[in-house]
CSV table of C-alpha atoms in Angstrom, one decimal:
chain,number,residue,atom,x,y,z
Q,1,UNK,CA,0.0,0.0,0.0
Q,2,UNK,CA,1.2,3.6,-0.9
Q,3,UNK,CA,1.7,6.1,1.9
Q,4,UNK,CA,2.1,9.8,1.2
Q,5,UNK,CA,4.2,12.1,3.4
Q,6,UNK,CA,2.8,15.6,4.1
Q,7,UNK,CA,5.5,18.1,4.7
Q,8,UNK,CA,5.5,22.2,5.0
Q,9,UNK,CA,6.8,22.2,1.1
Q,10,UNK,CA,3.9,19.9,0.1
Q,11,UNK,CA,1.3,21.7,2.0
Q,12,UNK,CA,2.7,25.0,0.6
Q,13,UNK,CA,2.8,23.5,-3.4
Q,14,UNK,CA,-0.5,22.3,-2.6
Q,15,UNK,CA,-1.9,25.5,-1.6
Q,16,UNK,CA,0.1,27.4,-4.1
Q,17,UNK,CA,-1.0,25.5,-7.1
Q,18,UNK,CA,-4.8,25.2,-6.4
Q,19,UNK,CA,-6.2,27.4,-9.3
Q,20,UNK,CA,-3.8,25.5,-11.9
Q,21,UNK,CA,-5.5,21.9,-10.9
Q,22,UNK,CA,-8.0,20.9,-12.7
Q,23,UNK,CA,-9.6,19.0,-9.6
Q,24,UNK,CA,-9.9,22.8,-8.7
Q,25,UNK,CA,-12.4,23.6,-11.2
Q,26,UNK,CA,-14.3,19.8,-10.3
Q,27,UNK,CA,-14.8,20.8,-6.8
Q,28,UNK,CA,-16.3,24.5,-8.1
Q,29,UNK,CA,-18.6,23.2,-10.8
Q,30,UNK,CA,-19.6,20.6,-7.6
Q,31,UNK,CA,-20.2,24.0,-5.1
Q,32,UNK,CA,-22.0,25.8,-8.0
Q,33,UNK,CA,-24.5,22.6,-8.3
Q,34,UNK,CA,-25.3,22.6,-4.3
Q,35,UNK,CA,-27.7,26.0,-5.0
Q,36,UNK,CA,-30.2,24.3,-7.7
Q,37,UNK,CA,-29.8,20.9,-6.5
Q,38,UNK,CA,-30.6,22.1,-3.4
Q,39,UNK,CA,-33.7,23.9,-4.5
Q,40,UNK,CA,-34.8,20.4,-6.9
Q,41,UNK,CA,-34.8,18.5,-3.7
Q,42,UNK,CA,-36.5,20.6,-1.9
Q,43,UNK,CA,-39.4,21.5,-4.5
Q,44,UNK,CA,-39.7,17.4,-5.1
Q,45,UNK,CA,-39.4,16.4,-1.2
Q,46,UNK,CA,-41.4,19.1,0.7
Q,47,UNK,CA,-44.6,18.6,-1.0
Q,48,UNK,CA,-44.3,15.0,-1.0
Q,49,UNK,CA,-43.6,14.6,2.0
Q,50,UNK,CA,-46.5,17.2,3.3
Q,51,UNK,CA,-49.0,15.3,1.2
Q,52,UNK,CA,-47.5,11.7,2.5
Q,53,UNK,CA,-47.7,12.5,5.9
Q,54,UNK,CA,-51.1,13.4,5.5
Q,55,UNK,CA,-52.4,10.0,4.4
Q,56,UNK,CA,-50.9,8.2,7.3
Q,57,UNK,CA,-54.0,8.0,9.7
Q,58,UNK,CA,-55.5,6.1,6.5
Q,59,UNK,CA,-52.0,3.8,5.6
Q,60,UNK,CA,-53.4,1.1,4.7
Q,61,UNK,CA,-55.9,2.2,2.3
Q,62,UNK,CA,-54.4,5.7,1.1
Q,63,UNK,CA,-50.6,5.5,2.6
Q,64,UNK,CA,-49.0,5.3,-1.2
Q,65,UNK,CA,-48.0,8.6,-0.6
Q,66,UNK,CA,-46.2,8.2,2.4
Q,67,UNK,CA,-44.2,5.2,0.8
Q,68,UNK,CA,-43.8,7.6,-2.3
Q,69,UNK,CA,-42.5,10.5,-0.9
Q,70,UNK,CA,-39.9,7.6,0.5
Q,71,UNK,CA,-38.7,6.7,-2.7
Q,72,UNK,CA,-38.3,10.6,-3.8
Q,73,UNK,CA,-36.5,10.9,-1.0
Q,74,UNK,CA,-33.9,8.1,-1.5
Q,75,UNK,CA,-34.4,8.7,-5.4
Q,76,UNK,CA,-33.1,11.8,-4.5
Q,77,UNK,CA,-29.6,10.8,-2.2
Q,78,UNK,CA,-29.3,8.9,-5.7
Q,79,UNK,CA,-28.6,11.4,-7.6
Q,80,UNK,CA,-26.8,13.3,-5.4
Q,81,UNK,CA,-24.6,10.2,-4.7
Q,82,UNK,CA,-23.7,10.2,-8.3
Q,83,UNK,CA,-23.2,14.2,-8.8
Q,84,UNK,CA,-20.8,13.7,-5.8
Q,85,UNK,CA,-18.8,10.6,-7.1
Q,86,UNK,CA,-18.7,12.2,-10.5
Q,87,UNK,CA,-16.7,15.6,-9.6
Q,88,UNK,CA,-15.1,14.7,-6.1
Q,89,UNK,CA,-12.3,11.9,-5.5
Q,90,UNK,CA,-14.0,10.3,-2.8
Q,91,UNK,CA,-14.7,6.5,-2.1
Q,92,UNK,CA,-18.6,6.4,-1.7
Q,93,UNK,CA,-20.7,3.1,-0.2
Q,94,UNK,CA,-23.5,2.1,-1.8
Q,95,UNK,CA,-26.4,0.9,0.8
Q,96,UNK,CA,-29.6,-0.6,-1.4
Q,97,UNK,CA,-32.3,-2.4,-0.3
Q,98,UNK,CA,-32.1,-5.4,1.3
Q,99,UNK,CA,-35.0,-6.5,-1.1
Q,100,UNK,CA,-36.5,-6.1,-4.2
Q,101,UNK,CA,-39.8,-6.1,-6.2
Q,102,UNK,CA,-39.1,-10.1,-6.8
Q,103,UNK,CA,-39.9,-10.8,-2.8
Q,104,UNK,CA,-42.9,-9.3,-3.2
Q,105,UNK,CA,-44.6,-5.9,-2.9
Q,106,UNK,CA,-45.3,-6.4,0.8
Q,107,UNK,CA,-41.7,-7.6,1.6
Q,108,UNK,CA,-40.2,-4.9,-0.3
Q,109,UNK,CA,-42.7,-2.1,1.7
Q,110,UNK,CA,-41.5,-3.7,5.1
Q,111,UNK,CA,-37.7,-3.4,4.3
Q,112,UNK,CA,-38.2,0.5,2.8
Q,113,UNK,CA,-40.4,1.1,6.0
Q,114,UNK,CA,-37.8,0.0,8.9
Q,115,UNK,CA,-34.6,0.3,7.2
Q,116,UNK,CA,-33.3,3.4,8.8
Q,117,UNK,CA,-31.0,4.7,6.1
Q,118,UNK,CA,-34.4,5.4,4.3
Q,119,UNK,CA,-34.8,8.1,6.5
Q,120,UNK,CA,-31.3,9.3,6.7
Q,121,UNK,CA,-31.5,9.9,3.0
Q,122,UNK,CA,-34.8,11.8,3.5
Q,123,UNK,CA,-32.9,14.3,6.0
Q,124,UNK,CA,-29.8,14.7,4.2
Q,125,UNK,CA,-31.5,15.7,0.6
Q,126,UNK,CA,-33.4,18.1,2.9
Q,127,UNK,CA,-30.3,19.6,4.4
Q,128,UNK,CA,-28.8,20.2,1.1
Q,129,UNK,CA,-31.3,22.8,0.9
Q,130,UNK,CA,-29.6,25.0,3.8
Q,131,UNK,CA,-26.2,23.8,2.0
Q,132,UNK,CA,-26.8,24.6,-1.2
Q,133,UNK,CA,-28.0,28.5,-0.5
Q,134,UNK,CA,-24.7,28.6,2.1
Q,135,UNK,CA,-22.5,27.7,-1.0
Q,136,UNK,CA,-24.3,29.9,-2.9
Q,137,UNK,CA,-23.5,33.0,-0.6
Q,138,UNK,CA,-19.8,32.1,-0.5
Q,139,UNK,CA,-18.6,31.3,-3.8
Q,140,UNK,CA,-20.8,34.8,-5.0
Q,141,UNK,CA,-19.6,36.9,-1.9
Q,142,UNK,CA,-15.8,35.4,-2.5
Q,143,UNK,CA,-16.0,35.3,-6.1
Q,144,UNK,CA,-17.4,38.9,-6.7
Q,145,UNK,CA,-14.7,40.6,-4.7
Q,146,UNK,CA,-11.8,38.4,-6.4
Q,147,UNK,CA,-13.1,39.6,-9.6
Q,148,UNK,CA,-13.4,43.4,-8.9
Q,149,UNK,CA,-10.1,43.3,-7.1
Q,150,UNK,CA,-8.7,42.0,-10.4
Q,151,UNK,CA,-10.5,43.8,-12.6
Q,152,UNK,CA,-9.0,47.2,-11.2
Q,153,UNK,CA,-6.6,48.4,-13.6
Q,154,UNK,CA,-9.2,48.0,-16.5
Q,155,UNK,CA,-11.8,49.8,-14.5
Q,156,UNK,CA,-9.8,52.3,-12.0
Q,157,UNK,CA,-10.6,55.6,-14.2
Q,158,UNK,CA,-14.2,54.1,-15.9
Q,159,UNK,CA,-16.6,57.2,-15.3
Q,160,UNK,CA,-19.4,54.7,-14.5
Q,161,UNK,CA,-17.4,52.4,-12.0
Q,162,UNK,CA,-16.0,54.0,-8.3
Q,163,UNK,CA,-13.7,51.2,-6.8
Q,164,UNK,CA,-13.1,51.9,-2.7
Q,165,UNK,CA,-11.6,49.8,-0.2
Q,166,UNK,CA,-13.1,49.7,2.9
Q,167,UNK,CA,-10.1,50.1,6.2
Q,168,UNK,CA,-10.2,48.3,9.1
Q,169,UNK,CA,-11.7,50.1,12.2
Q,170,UNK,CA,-8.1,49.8,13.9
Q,171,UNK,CA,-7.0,52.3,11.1
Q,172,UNK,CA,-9.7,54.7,11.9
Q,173,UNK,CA,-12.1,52.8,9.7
Q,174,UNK,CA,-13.9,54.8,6.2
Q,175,UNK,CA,-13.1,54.1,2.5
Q,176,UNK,CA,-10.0,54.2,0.2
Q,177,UNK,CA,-11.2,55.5,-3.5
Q,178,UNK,CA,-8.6,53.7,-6.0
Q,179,UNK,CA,-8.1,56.3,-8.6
Q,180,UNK,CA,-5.0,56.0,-10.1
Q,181,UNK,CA,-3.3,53.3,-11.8
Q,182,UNK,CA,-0.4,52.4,-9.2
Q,183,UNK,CA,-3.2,52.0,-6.6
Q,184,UNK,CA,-4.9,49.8,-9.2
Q,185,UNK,CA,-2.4,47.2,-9.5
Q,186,UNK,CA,-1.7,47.3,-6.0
Q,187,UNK,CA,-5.5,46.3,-5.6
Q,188,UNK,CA,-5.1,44.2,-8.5
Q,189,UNK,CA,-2.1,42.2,-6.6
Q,190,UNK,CA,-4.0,41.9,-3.9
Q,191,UNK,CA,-6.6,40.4,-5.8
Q,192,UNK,CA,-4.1,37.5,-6.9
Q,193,UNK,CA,-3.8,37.1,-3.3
Q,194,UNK,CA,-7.2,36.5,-2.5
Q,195,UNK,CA,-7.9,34.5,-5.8
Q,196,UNK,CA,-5.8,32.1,-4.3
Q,197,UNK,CA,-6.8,32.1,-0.6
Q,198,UNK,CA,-10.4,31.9,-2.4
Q,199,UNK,CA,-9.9,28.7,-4.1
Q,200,UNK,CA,-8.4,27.2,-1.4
Q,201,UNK,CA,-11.2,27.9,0.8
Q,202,UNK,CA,-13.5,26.8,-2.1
Q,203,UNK,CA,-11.5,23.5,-2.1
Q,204,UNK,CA,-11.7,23.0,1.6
Q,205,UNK,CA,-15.6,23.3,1.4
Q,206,UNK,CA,-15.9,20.8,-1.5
Q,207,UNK,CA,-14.0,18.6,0.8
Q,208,UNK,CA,-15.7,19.1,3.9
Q,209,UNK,CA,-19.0,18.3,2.1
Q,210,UNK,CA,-17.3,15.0,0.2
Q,211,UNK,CA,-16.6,13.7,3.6
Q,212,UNK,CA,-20.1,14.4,4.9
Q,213,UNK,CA,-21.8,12.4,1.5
Q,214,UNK,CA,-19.5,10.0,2.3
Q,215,UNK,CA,-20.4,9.6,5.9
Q,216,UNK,CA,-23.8,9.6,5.3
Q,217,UNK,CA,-23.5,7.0,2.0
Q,218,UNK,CA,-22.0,4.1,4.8
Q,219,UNK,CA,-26.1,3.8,5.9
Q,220,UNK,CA,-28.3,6.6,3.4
Q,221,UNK,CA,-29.9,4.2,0.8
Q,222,UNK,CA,-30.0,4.6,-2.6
Q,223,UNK,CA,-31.8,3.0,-5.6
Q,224,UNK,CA,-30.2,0.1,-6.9
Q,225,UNK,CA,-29.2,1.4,-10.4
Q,226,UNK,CA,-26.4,-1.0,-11.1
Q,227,UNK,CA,-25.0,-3.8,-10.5
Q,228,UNK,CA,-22.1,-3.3,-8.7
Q,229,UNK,CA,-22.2,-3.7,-4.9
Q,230,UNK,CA,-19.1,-2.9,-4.1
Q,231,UNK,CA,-17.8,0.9,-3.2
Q,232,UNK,CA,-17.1,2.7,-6.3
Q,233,UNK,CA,-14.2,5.5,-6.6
Q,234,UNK,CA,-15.0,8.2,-8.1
């Protein structure tokens, strides 16, 4: 088995490198997909559930929706199991039922019912809700002010644009107009700066949230849409 070594120079070319990687831009187009997937599993799940929920003092005869808004619910750890596998190189288990359609209707009803990763994919889809408008906030937030920073020298003396940068209250607080070119690139350089510390922090949050899919993929189920059984890296 391979071991890896992390040292100060490794941490540092790690760091320094992170918006040449191309796992970089796998990690963003990951973040950028939290917002809407978020909003999709909410839109599906919420009424589903609402409406499932309310057939359960009549299960036996009108309790389909409950056992529906189950499978959109798992359906829905699914897809965001494969999103996550597809952009992030993580190792991801793959818990499926412990029966199928072939055992019978009633069989396969019981084991969705009391398997308690059923419900564990139910509560993570919904929490991607809260995670995907988090995301959303950061990478715009972080993103916007990378990409005015760097945009300074071209729009420094624009009539229609006023750059400022706001001092810290230890200074005396206020704004800094950035009116002449020198200050420009200075902001500018500052802006490579960020871009970097940016990234990183975009990587770190891609990773935090691959650990937490793949926490929650040991016991969330998931449909059964292939064959293999084993855990698949991404």
């Amino acid at each position: 088995m391979r071991t890896t070594t992390t040292t100060p120079r490794s941490v540092a070319q790690a760091f320094l490198t992170a918006p040449v990687r191309p796992q970089t831009y796998k990690n963003l187009a990951y973040l950028a997909l939290q917002f809407p997937l978020g909003v999709a599993y909410f839109v599906l799940l919420v009424p589903a559930l609402g409406f499932g929920l309310g057939s359960l003092p009549l299960l036996v005869l009108l309790g389909l929706p409950a056992v529906g808004a189950l499978v959109v619910g798992v359906a829905t750890m699914t897809v965001d199991r494969a999103v996550t596998a597809a952009l992030l190189p993580v190792e991801l288990e793959r818990h499926t039922a412990g029966a199928s359609l072939d055992d019978g209707v009633v069989v396969y009803l019981t084991d969705l019912l009391f398997d308690p990763g059923t419900y564990l994919s139910v509560v993570f889809v919904l929490a991607k809700f809260a995670v995907g408008i988090a995301t959303f906030v950061v990478l715009t937030v972080s993103g916007t002010l990378v990409a005015v920073a760097l945009a300074a020298p071209f729009l420094y003396d624009h009539p229609d644009a006023t750059l400022t940068i706001p001092l810290p209250a230890a200074v005396g607080g206020g704004l800094v107009a950035v009116d002449t070119l020198p200050e420009a690139l200075a902001f500018a350089a500052l802006g490579v700066v960020g871009a970097v510390l940016v990234v990183n922090l975009w990587n770190a949050i891609a990773w935090l949230l691959g650990e937490a899919t793949t926490l929650a993929c040991r016991h969330a189920r998931v449909l059964d849409v292939g064959s293999a059984v084993e855990p698949d890296r991404a």
